[in-house]
mmCIF file of C-alpha atoms in Angstrom:
data_model
loop_
_atom_site.group_PDB
_atom_site.id
_atom_site.type_symbol
_atom_site.label_atom_id
_atom_site.label_comp_id
_atom_site.label_asym_id
_atom_site.label_seq_id
_atom_site.Cartn_x
_atom_site.Cartn_y
_atom_site.Cartn_z
ATOM 1 C CA MET A 17 5.658 -12.865 -30.429
ATOM 2 C CA ARG A 18 2.552 -14.994 -29.818
ATOM 3 C CA LEU A 19 1.078 -17.426 -32.313
ATOM 4 C CA SER A 20 -2.627 -18.159 -32.066
ATOM 5 C CA ARG A 21 -4.428 -21.472 -32.237
ATOM 6 C CA ASN A 22 -5.460 -20.611 -35.787
ATOM 7 C CA SER A 23 -1.859 -20.690 -36.971
ATOM 8 C CA ASN A 24 -1.296 -22.902 -39.989
ATOM 9 C CA CYS A 25 1.690 -24.559 -38.350
ATOM 10 C CA PRO A 26 0.554 -28.039 -37.192
ATOM 11 C CA ILE A 27 3.179 -28.108 -34.435
ATOM 12 C CA VAL A 28 1.894 -24.831 -33.001
ATOM 13 C CA GLN A 29 -1.713 -26.055 -33.229
ATOM 14 C CA ALA A 30 -0.833 -29.251 -31.378
ATOM 15 C CA LEU A 31 1.003 -27.336 -28.659
ATOM 16 C CA ASN A 32 -1.902 -24.923 -28.283
ATOM 17 C CA VAL A 33 -4.358 -27.792 -27.826
ATOM 18 C CA GLU A 34 -2.114 -29.432 -25.241
ATOM 19 C CA LYS A 35 -1.608 -26.235 -23.285
ATOM 20 C CA LEU A 36 -5.317 -25.435 -23.358
ATOM 21 C CA ALA A 37 -6.094 -28.879 -21.966
ATOM 22 C CA GLU A 38 -3.608 -28.475 -19.148
ATOM 23 C CA SER A 39 -4.806 -24.999 -18.214
ATOM 24 C CA SER A 40 -8.473 -26.002 -18.154
ATOM 25 C CA GLU A 41 -7.871 -28.869 -15.748
ATOM 26 C CA SER A 42 -7.629 -26.679 -12.699
ATOM 27 C CA SER A 43 -8.850 -23.281 -11.593
ATOM 28 C CA THR A 44 -7.106 -22.539 -8.330
ATOM 29 C CA ILE A 45 -8.688 -20.797 -5.366
ATOM 30 C CA THR A 46 -6.323 -17.861 -5.785
ATOM 31 C CA GLN A 47 -7.362 -17.411 -9.407
ATOM 32 C CA GLN A 48 -11.022 -17.429 -8.399
ATOM 33 C CA LEU A 49 -10.297 -14.935 -5.617
ATOM 34 C CA PHE A 50 -8.377 -12.657 -7.976
ATOM 35 C CA ALA A 51 -11.224 -12.799 -10.495
ATOM 36 C CA PHE A 52 -13.688 -11.812 -7.749
ATOM 37 C CA LEU A 53 -11.583 -8.919 -6.442
ATOM 38 C CA PHE A 54 -10.628 -7.599 -9.882
ATOM 39 C CA PRO A 55 -13.546 -8.193 -12.282
ATOM 40 C CA GLY A 56 -13.148 -5.194 -14.595
ATOM 41 C CA SER A 57 -10.855 -3.684 -17.178
ATOM 42 C CA PRO A 58 -7.163 -2.985 -16.401
ATOM 43 C CA ALA A 59 -7.986 0.631 -15.506
ATOM 44 C CA VAL A 60 -10.866 -0.346 -13.210
ATOM 45 C CA ASN A 61 -8.813 -3.109 -11.588
ATOM 46 C CA ALA A 62 -5.914 -0.726 -10.982
ATOM 47 C CA LEU A 63 -8.232 1.746 -9.239
ATOM 48 C CA LEU A 64 -9.752 -1.063 -7.153
ATOM 49 C CA ALA A 65 -6.275 -2.245 -6.181
ATOM 50 C CA THR A 66 -5.365 1.282 -5.079
ATOM 51 C CA LEU A 67 -8.408 1.349 -2.807
ATOM 52 C CA TYR A 68 -7.455 -2.053 -1.383
ATOM 53 C CA ILE A 69 -3.898 -1.012 -0.519
ATOM 54 C CA SER A 70 -4.835 2.454 0.774
ATOM 55 C CA GLY A 71 -8.092 1.930 2.627
ATOM 56 C CA PRO A 72 -7.629 -0.942 5.116
ATOM 57 C CA PRO A 73 -4.106 0.046 6.301
ATOM 58 C CA ASN A 74 -5.301 3.582 7.011
ATOM 59 C CA PHE A 75 -8.452 2.461 8.820
ATOM 60 C CA LEU A 76 -6.266 0.078 10.828
ATOM 61 C CA LEU A 77 -4.593 3.114 12.383
ATOM 62 C CA ALA A 78 -7.761 3.765 14.391
ATOM 63 C CA LEU A 79 -7.035 0.555 16.321
ATOM 64 C CA CYS A 80 -3.372 1.367 16.932
ATOM 65 C CA PRO A 81 -2.396 2.691 20.372
ATOM 66 C CA PRO A 82 -0.712 6.115 20.260
ATOM 67 C CA ASN A 83 2.364 4.813 22.105
ATOM 68 C CA ILE A 84 3.163 2.002 19.669
ATOM 69 C CA ASP A 85 6.884 1.302 19.284
ATOM 70 C CA PRO A 86 7.925 1.257 15.583
ATOM 71 C CA SER A 87 10.738 -1.212 16.327
ATOM 72 C CA SER A 88 8.105 -3.780 17.365
ATOM 73 C CA LEU A 89 7.095 -4.035 13.693
ATOM 74 C CA SER A 90 10.363 -5.715 12.675
ATOM 75 C CA VAL A 91 8.794 -9.126 11.994
ATOM 76 C CA MET A 92 5.974 -7.581 9.963
ATOM 77 C CA VAL A 93 8.515 -5.519 8.021
ATOM 78 C CA ALA A 94 10.552 -8.661 7.298
ATOM 79 C CA PHE A 95 7.404 -10.373 5.993
ATOM 80 C CA ALA A 96 6.765 -7.369 3.744
ATOM 81 C CA VAL A 97 10.332 -7.545 2.426
ATOM 82 C CA GLY A 98 9.783 -11.168 1.434
ATOM 83 C CA GLY A 99 6.579 -10.230 -0.360
ATOM 84 C CA LEU A 100 8.128 -7.307 -2.236
ATOM 85 C CA MET A 101 11.261 -9.200 -3.245
ATOM 86 C CA GLY A 102 9.234 -12.282 -4.152
ATOM 87 C CA ASP A 103 6.902 -10.266 -6.358
ATOM 88 C CA THR A 104 9.855 -8.527 -8.016
ATOM 89 C CA LEU A 105 11.957 -11.647 -8.643
ATOM 90 C CA PHE A 106 9.204 -14.207 -9.314
ATOM 91 C CA HIS A 107 6.673 -12.046 -11.160
ATOM 92 C CA LEU A 108 7.814 -8.624 -12.336
ATOM 93 C CA LEU A 109 11.284 -9.347 -13.747
ATOM 94 C CA PRO A 110 10.252 -12.500 -15.689
ATOM 95 C CA GLU A 111 7.236 -10.608 -16.995
ATOM 96 C CA ILE A 112 9.367 -7.623 -18.004
ATOM 97 C CA PHE A 113 11.850 -9.610 -20.093
ATOM 98 C CA LEU A 114 9.720 -12.534 -21.298
ATOM 99 C CA GLY A 115 6.251 -11.030 -21.499
ATOM 100 C CA GLU A 116 2.831 -12.267 -20.477
ATOM 101 C CA ASP A 117 2.002 -15.941 -20.553
ATOM 102 C CA SER A 118 -1.262 -17.166 -22.022
ATOM 103 C CA PRO A 119 -3.203 -20.202 -20.773
ATOM 104 C CA GLU A 120 -4.447 -20.931 -24.297
ATOM 105 C CA HIS A 121 -1.503 -20.206 -26.589
ATOM 106 C CA VAL A 122 2.130 -21.182 -26.772
ATOM 107 C CA ARG A 123 4.562 -18.321 -27.096
ATOM 108 C CA PHE A 124 7.827 -17.854 -28.935
ATOM 109 C CA VAL A 125 10.033 -15.078 -27.601
ATOM 110 C CA MET A 126 12.302 -13.263 -30.028
ATOM 111 C CA VAL A 127 15.355 -11.870 -28.224
ATOM 112 C CA ASP A 128 16.095 -8.199 -28.887
ATOM 113 C CA PRO A 129 19.276 -7.079 -27.076
ATOM 114 C CA ARG A 130 18.473 -3.372 -27.441
ATOM 115 C CA LYS A 131 15.007 -3.906 -26.000
ATOM 116 C CA ASN A 132 16.469 -5.759 -23.008
ATOM 117 C CA LEU A 133 18.970 -2.938 -22.467
ATOM 118 C CA LEU A 134 16.185 -0.350 -22.383
ATOM 119 C CA LEU A 135 14.197 -2.457 -19.938
ATOM 120 C CA GLY A 136 17.254 -2.791 -17.714
ATOM 121 C CA LEU A 137 17.819 0.955 -17.959
ATOM 122 C CA ALA A 138 14.235 1.608 -16.832
ATOM 123 C CA ILE A 139 14.801 -0.657 -13.809
ATOM 124 C CA MET A 140 17.941 1.288 -12.928
ATOM 125 C CA VAL A 141 16.149 4.624 -13.359
ATOM 126 C CA GLY A 142 13.449 3.468 -10.928
ATOM 127 C CA PHE A 143 16.076 2.355 -8.423
ATOM 128 C CA MET A 144 18.107 5.576 -8.689
ATOM 129 C CA THR A 145 14.959 7.717 -8.445
ATOM 130 C CA PHE A 146 14.423 6.403 -4.945
ATOM 131 C CA VAL A 147 18.128 6.831 -4.176
ATOM 132 C CA ALA A 148 17.847 10.514 -5.144
ATOM 133 C CA MET A 149 14.647 10.938 -3.151
ATOM 134 C CA ASP A 150 16.157 9.331 -0.060
ATOM 135 C CA LYS A 151 19.378 11.337 -0.401
ATOM 136 C CA GLY A 152 17.459 14.592 -0.771
ATOM 137 C CA LEU A 153 15.444 13.813 2.340
ATOM 138 C CA ARG A 154 18.617 13.074 4.302
ATOM 139 C CA ILE A 155 20.060 16.425 3.238
ATOM 140 C CA ALA A 156 16.848 18.230 4.220
ATOM 141 C CA THR A 157 16.639 16.564 7.644
ATOM 142 C CA GLY A 158 20.331 16.727 8.472
ATOM 143 C CA GLY A 159 21.120 13.065 7.977
ATOM 144 C CA GLU A 160 17.892 11.205 8.760
ATOM 145 C CA GLY A 161 16.450 9.476 5.723
ATOM 146 C CA HIS A 162 13.048 8.028 4.967
ATOM 147 C CA ASP A 163 13.281 4.753 6.855
ATOM 148 C CA HIS A 164 10.424 2.463 5.807
ATOM 149 C CA ALA A 165 10.832 0.457 8.977
ATOM 150 C CA HIS A 166 10.928 3.549 11.185
ATOM 151 C CA GLY A 167 13.028 1.842 13.774
ATOM 152 C CA HIS A 168 15.989 2.987 15.782
ATOM 153 C CA SER A 169 16.802 6.158 13.871
ATOM 154 C CA HIS A 170 13.539 7.868 14.792
ATOM 155 C CA ALA A 171 13.626 6.597 18.347
ATOM 156 C CA THR A 172 16.860 8.423 19.045
ATOM 157 C CA ALA A 173 16.124 11.588 17.090
ATOM 158 C CA GLU A 174 14.848 13.479 20.132
ATOM 159 C CA ASP A 175 17.831 12.417 22.216
ATOM 160 C CA GLU A 176 20.218 13.672 19.560
ATOM 161 C CA LEU A 177 18.405 17.006 19.399
ATOM 162 C CA ALA A 178 18.197 17.336 23.167
ATOM 163 C CA THR A 179 21.896 17.817 23.973
ATOM 164 C CA THR A 180 25.122 18.452 22.141
ATOM 165 C CA THR A 181 28.387 17.712 23.937
ATOM 166 C CA GLY A 182 31.290 20.116 23.521
ATOM 167 C CA ALA A 183 29.576 21.903 20.593
ATOM 168 C CA GLU A 184 28.691 25.445 19.697
ATOM 169 C CA ILE A 185 25.628 26.731 17.922
ATOM 170 C CA LYS A 186 26.345 29.101 15.054
ATOM 171 C CA ASP A 187 23.953 31.900 14.268
ATOM 172 C CA GLY A 188 25.029 33.801 11.128
ATOM 173 C CA PRO A 189 28.486 35.357 11.390
ATOM 174 C CA LYS A 190 28.465 35.149 15.167
ATOM 175 C CA THR A 191 29.005 32.091 17.281
ATOM 176 C CA ARG A 192 27.176 31.765 20.555
ATOM 177 C CA GLN A 193 26.482 29.089 23.159
ATOM 178 C CA ARG A 194 23.004 28.597 24.582
ATOM 179 C CA GLY A 195 22.383 27.263 28.050
ATOM 180 C CA LYS A 196 25.916 25.961 28.497
ATOM 181 C CA LYS A 197 26.196 23.638 31.465
ATOM 182 C CA THR A 198 28.923 21.524 32.960
ATOM 183 C CA ALA A 199 28.244 17.809 33.253
ATOM 184 C CA ALA A 200 29.552 15.538 36.021
ATOM 185 C CA ASN A 201 32.566 14.577 33.915
ATOM 186 C CA GLY A 202 33.567 18.219 33.522
ATOM 187 C CA LYS A 203 32.683 18.444 29.818
ATOM 188 C CA ALA A 204 30.593 21.262 28.473
ATOM 189 C CA VAL A 205 27.050 20.338 27.490
ATOM 190 C CA VAL A 206 25.068 22.668 25.240
ATOM 191 C CA GLU A 207 21.319 22.335 25.558
ATOM 192 C CA VAL A 208 19.148 23.193 22.588
ATOM 193 C CA PRO A 209 16.014 25.136 23.548
ATOM 194 C CA LYS A 210 12.835 23.096 23.679
ATOM 195 C CA GLU A 211 11.141 25.052 20.915
ATOM 196 C CA ASP A 212 14.082 24.331 18.583
ATOM 197 C CA LYS A 213 13.833 20.611 19.323
ATOM 198 C CA SER A 214 10.090 20.445 18.671
ATOM 199 C CA SER A 215 10.360 22.445 15.448
ATOM 200 C CA SER A 216 13.153 20.203 14.154
ATOM 201 C CA ILE A 217 11.173 17.058 14.920
ATOM 202 C CA LYS A 218 8.067 18.557 13.303
ATOM 203 C CA LEU A 219 10.089 19.433 10.201
ATOM 204 C CA ALA A 220 11.356 15.844 9.952
ATOM 205 C CA ALA A 221 7.769 14.591 10.272
ATOM 206 C CA TYR A 222 6.481 16.886 7.496
ATOM 207 C CA LEU A 223 9.352 15.941 5.206
ATOM 208 C CA ASN A 224 8.603 12.287 5.903
ATOM 209 C CA LEU A 225 4.988 12.885 4.850
ATOM 210 C CA ILE A 226 6.222 14.372 1.563
ATOM 211 C CA ALA A 227 8.393 11.305 1.018
ATOM 212 C CA ASP A 228 5.424 9.046 1.797
ATOM 213 C CA PHE A 229 3.282 10.907 -0.713
ATOM 214 C CA THR A 230 5.954 10.412 -3.397
ATOM 215 C CA HIS A 231 6.385 6.761 -2.459
ATOM 216 C CA ASN A 232 2.626 6.209 -2.732
ATOM 217 C CA ILE A 233 2.716 7.666 -6.249
ATOM 218 C CA THR A 234 5.116 4.892 -7.262
ATOM 219 C CA ASP A 235 2.772 2.354 -5.668
ATOM 220 C CA GLY A 236 -0.019 3.702 -7.862
ATOM 221 C CA LEU A 237 2.220 3.460 -10.926
ATOM 222 C CA ALA A 238 2.932 -0.139 -9.982
ATOM 223 C CA MET A 239 -0.801 -0.900 -9.798
ATOM 224 C CA SER A 240 -1.565 0.498 -13.237
ATOM 225 C CA ALA A 241 1.520 -0.959 -14.935
ATOM 226 C CA SER A 242 0.983 -4.436 -13.518
ATOM 227 C CA PHE A 243 -2.723 -4.694 -14.376
ATOM 228 C CA TYR A 244 -2.119 -3.496 -17.923
ATOM 229 C CA THR A 245 0.472 -6.276 -18.168
ATOM 230 C CA SER A 246 -1.752 -9.094 -16.917
ATOM 231 C CA PRO A 247 -4.448 -9.663 -14.263
ATOM 232 C CA THR A 248 -2.268 -12.143 -12.364
ATOM 233 C CA ILE A 249 0.708 -9.792 -12.204
ATOM 234 C CA GLY A 250 -1.609 -7.013 -11.061
ATOM 235 C CA ALA A 251 -3.109 -9.146 -8.286
ATOM 236 C CA THR A 252 0.259 -10.366 -6.976
ATOM 237 C CA THR A 253 1.688 -6.834 -7.054
ATOM 238 C CA THR A 254 -1.344 -5.644 -5.088
ATOM 239 C CA MET A 255 -0.671 -8.304 -2.461
ATOM 240 C CA ALA A 256 3.007 -7.368 -2.204
ATOM 241 C CA VAL A 257 2.258 -3.657 -1.839
ATOM 242 C CA PHE A 258 -0.505 -4.388 0.689
ATOM 243 C CA PHE A 259 1.867 -6.441 2.871
ATOM 244 C CA HIS A 260 4.334 -3.559 2.746
ATOM 245 C CA GLU A 261 1.806 -0.801 3.400
ATOM 246 C CA ILE A 262 0.623 -2.108 6.797
ATOM 247 C CA PRO A 263 3.950 -1.777 8.678
ATOM 248 C CA HIS A 264 4.786 1.286 6.599
ATOM 249 C CA GLU A 265 1.612 3.134 7.578
ATOM 250 C CA VAL A 266 1.799 2.059 11.233
ATOM 251 C CA GLY A 267 5.447 3.127 11.414
ATOM 252 C CA ASP A 268 4.655 6.536 9.921
ATOM 253 C CA PHE A 269 1.723 6.883 12.302
ATOM 254 C CA ALA A 270 3.990 6.210 15.289
ATOM 255 C CA LEU A 271 6.521 8.745 13.987
ATOM 256 C CA LEU A 272 3.853 11.443 13.699
ATOM 257 C CA ILE A 273 2.634 10.733 17.236
ATOM 258 C CA GLN A 274 6.201 11.009 18.524
ATOM 259 C CA SER A 275 6.520 14.314 16.657
ATOM 260 C CA GLY A 276 3.628 15.849 18.570
ATOM 261 C CA PHE A 277 0.660 15.075 16.284
ATOM 262 C CA SER A 278 -2.614 14.062 17.898
ATOM 263 C CA LYS A 279 -4.007 10.675 16.904
ATOM 264 C CA ARG A 280 -6.706 12.274 14.750
ATOM 265 C CA ALA A 281 -4.211 14.630 13.078
ATOM 266 C CA ALA A 282 -1.805 11.750 12.399
ATOM 267 C CA MET A 283 -4.583 9.682 10.812
ATOM 268 C CA GLY A 284 -5.661 12.658 8.705
ATOM 269 C CA ALA A 285 -2.107 13.184 7.491
ATOM 270 C CA GLN A 286 -1.850 9.519 6.511
ATOM 271 C CA PHE A 287 -5.102 9.726 4.546
ATOM 272 C CA ILE A 288 -3.727 12.721 2.658
ATOM 273 C CA THR A 289 -0.568 10.827 1.684
ATOM 274 C CA ALA A 290 -2.769 7.967 0.470
ATOM 275 C CA VAL A 291 -4.048 10.326 -2.236
ATOM 276 C CA GLY A 292 -0.585 9.957 -3.790
ATOM 277 C CA ALA A 293 -1.381 6.334 -4.648
ATOM 278 C CA LEU A 294 -4.557 7.381 -6.458
ATOM 279 C CA LEU A 295 -2.627 10.087 -8.303
ATOM 280 C CA GLY A 296 0.054 7.603 -9.359
ATOM 281 C CA THR A 297 -2.591 5.148 -10.560
ATOM 282 C CA CYS A 298 -4.281 7.808 -12.674
ATOM 283 C CA ILE A 299 -0.923 8.860 -14.153
ATOM 284 C CA GLY A 300 -0.120 5.243 -14.959
ATOM 285 C CA ILE A 301 -3.504 4.694 -16.597
ATOM 286 C CA ALA A 302 -3.016 7.815 -18.713
ATOM 287 C CA VAL A 303 0.432 6.655 -19.826
ATOM 288 C CA GLN A 304 -0.902 3.212 -20.709
ATOM 289 C CA GLU A 305 -3.948 4.552 -22.561
ATOM 290 C CA TYR A 306 -2.212 7.324 -24.486
ATOM 291 C CA GLY A 307 1.425 6.203 -24.469
ATOM 292 C CA GLY A 308 0.477 2.719 -25.517
ATOM 293 C CA SER A 309 2.307 -0.561 -25.081
ATOM 294 C CA SER A 310 3.714 -3.137 -27.457
ATOM 295 C CA ALA A 311 0.908 -5.547 -26.532
ATOM 296 C CA SER A 312 -1.808 -3.026 -27.416
ATOM 297 C CA VAL A 313 -0.082 -2.178 -30.703
ATOM 298 C CA ASN A 314 0.145 -5.863 -31.648
ATOM 299 C CA ALA A 315 -3.456 -6.489 -30.635
ATOM 300 C CA ALA A 316 -4.565 -3.668 -32.917
ATOM 301 C CA GLY A 317 -2.701 -5.263 -35.803
ATOM 302 C CA GLY A 318 -0.108 -2.528 -35.974
ATOM 303 C CA ASN A 319 3.609 -2.832 -36.458
ATOM 304 C CA ALA A 320 4.760 0.606 -35.301
ATOM 305 C CA VAL A 321 8.395 1.213 -34.483
ATOM 306 C CA GLY A 322 8.830 1.987 -30.806
ATOM 307 C CA ILE A 323 11.486 3.688 -28.684
ATOM 308 C CA LEU A 324 14.922 3.864 -30.380
ATOM 309 C CA GLY A 325 13.871 1.436 -33.086
ATOM 310 C CA THR A 326 12.729 -1.301 -30.682
ATOM 311 C CA SER A 327 9.233 -2.671 -30.184
ATOM 312 C CA LEU A 328 8.921 -0.902 -26.815
ATOM 313 C CA GLN A 329 6.323 1.787 -26.269
ATOM 314 C CA TYR A 330 6.397 4.263 -23.371
ATOM 315 C CA GLY A 331 3.789 2.294 -21.482
ATOM 316 C CA ASP A 332 6.144 -0.695 -21.442
ATOM 317 C CA LEU A 333 8.636 1.216 -19.277
ATOM 318 C CA LEU A 334 6.315 1.683 -16.301
ATOM 319 C CA LEU A 335 6.601 -1.897 -15.048
ATOM 320 C CA PRO A 336 10.432 -2.015 -15.050
ATOM 321 C CA PHE A 337 10.492 1.442 -13.412
ATOM 322 C CA THR A 338 8.307 0.216 -10.558
ATOM 323 C CA ALA A 339 10.374 -2.985 -10.304
ATOM 324 C CA GLY A 340 13.408 -0.769 -9.693
ATOM 325 C CA THR A 341 11.585 1.082 -6.913
ATOM 326 C CA PHE A 342 10.545 -2.239 -5.338
ATOM 327 C CA LEU A 343 14.168 -3.388 -5.400
ATOM 328 C CA TYR A 344 15.200 -0.239 -3.557
ATOM 329 C CA VAL A 345 12.457 -0.487 -0.931
ATOM 330 C CA GLY A 346 13.088 -4.195 -0.363
ATOM 331 C CA THR A 347 16.853 -3.891 -0.065
ATOM 332 C CA VAL A 348 18.376 -0.487 0.665
ATOM 333 C CA ALA A 349 15.451 0.974 2.618
ATOM 334 C CA VAL A 350 14.654 -2.028 4.827
ATOM 335 C CA ILE A 351 17.523 -4.533 4.924
ATOM 336 C CA PRO A 352 19.742 -2.177 7.026
ATOM 337 C CA GLU A 353 17.023 -2.257 9.697
ATOM 338 C CA MET A 354 17.166 -6.058 9.738
ATOM 339 C CA LEU A 355 20.960 -5.956 10.046
ATOM 340 C CA GLU A 356 20.869 -3.810 13.185
ATOM 341 C CA VAL A 357 21.618 -5.635 16.435
ATOM 342 C CA ASP A 358 20.172 -4.866 19.850
ATOM 343 C CA LYS A 359 23.365 -4.728 21.902
ATOM 344 C CA SER A 360 21.441 -4.852 25.158
ATOM 345 C CA ALA A 361 19.991 -8.272 24.303
ATOM 346 C CA SER A 362 21.762 -11.581 24.813
ATOM 347 C CA LYS A 363 23.355 -13.500 21.941
ATOM 348 C CA PHE A 364 20.566 -16.083 22.100
ATOM 349 C CA ALA A 365 17.888 -13.376 21.889
ATOM 350 C CA GLN A 366 19.662 -11.803 18.919
ATOM 351 C CA LEU A 367 19.849 -15.146 17.097
ATOM 352 C CA ARG A 368 16.191 -15.824 17.867
ATOM 353 C CA THR A 369 15.208 -12.434 16.449
ATOM 354 C CA MET A 370 17.275 -13.091 13.329
ATOM 355 C CA ALA A 371 15.683 -16.514 12.833
ATOM 356 C CA THR A 372 12.204 -15.020 13.247
ATOM 357 C CA GLN A 373 12.941 -12.317 10.687
ATOM 358 C CA PHE A 374 14.300 -14.829 8.173
ATOM 359 C CA LEU A 375 11.239 -17.033 8.641
ATOM 360 C CA ALA A 376 9.039 -13.988 8.025
ATOM 361 C CA VAL A 377 10.964 -13.163 4.826
ATOM 362 C CA ALA A 378 10.633 -16.789 3.692
ATOM 363 C CA ALA A 379 6.888 -16.728 4.408
ATOM 364 C CA GLY A 380 6.359 -13.552 2.385
ATOM 365 C CA ALA A 381 8.405 -14.850 -0.546
ATOM 366 C CA GLY A 382 6.822 -18.299 -0.265
ATOM 367 C CA ILE A 383 3.338 -16.866 -0.757
ATOM 368 C CA MET A 384 4.464 -15.145 -3.950
ATOM 369 C CA LEU A 385 6.165 -18.319 -5.174
ATOM 370 C CA ALA A 386 3.085 -20.435 -4.437
ATOM 371 C CA ILE A 387 0.872 -18.093 -6.449
ATOM 372 C CA SER A 388 3.159 -18.382 -9.475
ATOM 373 C CA TRP A 389 3.778 -22.119 -9.291
#
C-alpha cells in the first residue's frame, strides 16, 4: 500500500517531503544512463532491452575464432554468475516481496501470508521448470545436459563417442559388435562408425539449440516482467542477462563449431535462437497488458480480488517465475563448472584459478550492489 503526498496524515506528509528532498539531491550517472537507454513505456523499454541483450553478443561471434576453447570462458562465466545472483538477491527478491520503491512517497507494506506463499510458489515453479528442461535434455542426449558454461562435458563428448571398451552395440533383438579390435592391454575395444559419431554430436548440438531457444524465452519474460515492475529493476535485470549472454553465446558458438557447423552456419543458428528472447518479451508484455498486475489495478482505482483471494494478478507472477529461473542458471547450471578441478594443474594453479573465479563473482555481484545502494 502506498500513501501519496496528498494524504491527510501529517506524519505521512512530513515523511514524503523529507524523502522527496533526499531523492532530489542526487541523480547518479547510472540513473541518467538508464534513462537514456530506456526512455519509453515499459513495453518499449522491454523490447529495447531484448535488442540490447540479443544483438551485441551475437555480432560479437563474428570476431570469435572458430577454434575457441569453451573452458577458457570460466572467468567470464563466474562474472556472469555474480551478476545474475546479485540481481536476483539484491533486486528481484526484495522487489517481489516488498514491492516497488518510490523516490517521492513513503510506503507502508501490509503483510499477506497467502500472497507471500503464492510468490514463493511462483519462484519454485520457475526453478523446477528449468530442472525439467535440463532433465529432459539429458534424457534426449544420453546424459549430457544443457551446460551454460559449455566446459569439460562437451570437450570430451567426441572421445566418449569414439570408443567403447568391453561393450556391445545392440541393434533391435540382435546383438552385434562393430569393428571389434584388441587393444595393447588385451581388452576388447569397440569402435563406433564415424557417421554414427557425427550424427550423435549433431543431434546434441540441435537439442542444445532448442534448449537455448527456450532459455531465451525466459530471458524475454524477465525483461518484460522487470520493466513493468520498475525502470530500475528492468535496467539492472538487463545488465545481469547481458553479462550472462556473452559467455553463453560464445560457448554455444564453440559447441556448434565442434559439432561440424561452419562459422556462418553457427552464427545463423545463434541468431535464430535469439528470436526466442523477442518471443518471450512479447508474451510477457501480453500477460502484463491483459493479465494485469496489482499495481495497475491500484493505479486505476480498482480493488479487484486477485488470485485465490489475494491482491495478486497473473502479471505479478512473471517476476518471481523469472527469479526462479535465474536462481537455477546461477547455481545448478553454472556452479558445478566452477567446482570442477583441473587435475593436470598444480595445487597453486588450482588455487589461483579459484581465487580468480571468486573475484569475478564478487565483481559481478558488486556492480549490482552498487547500483542498488
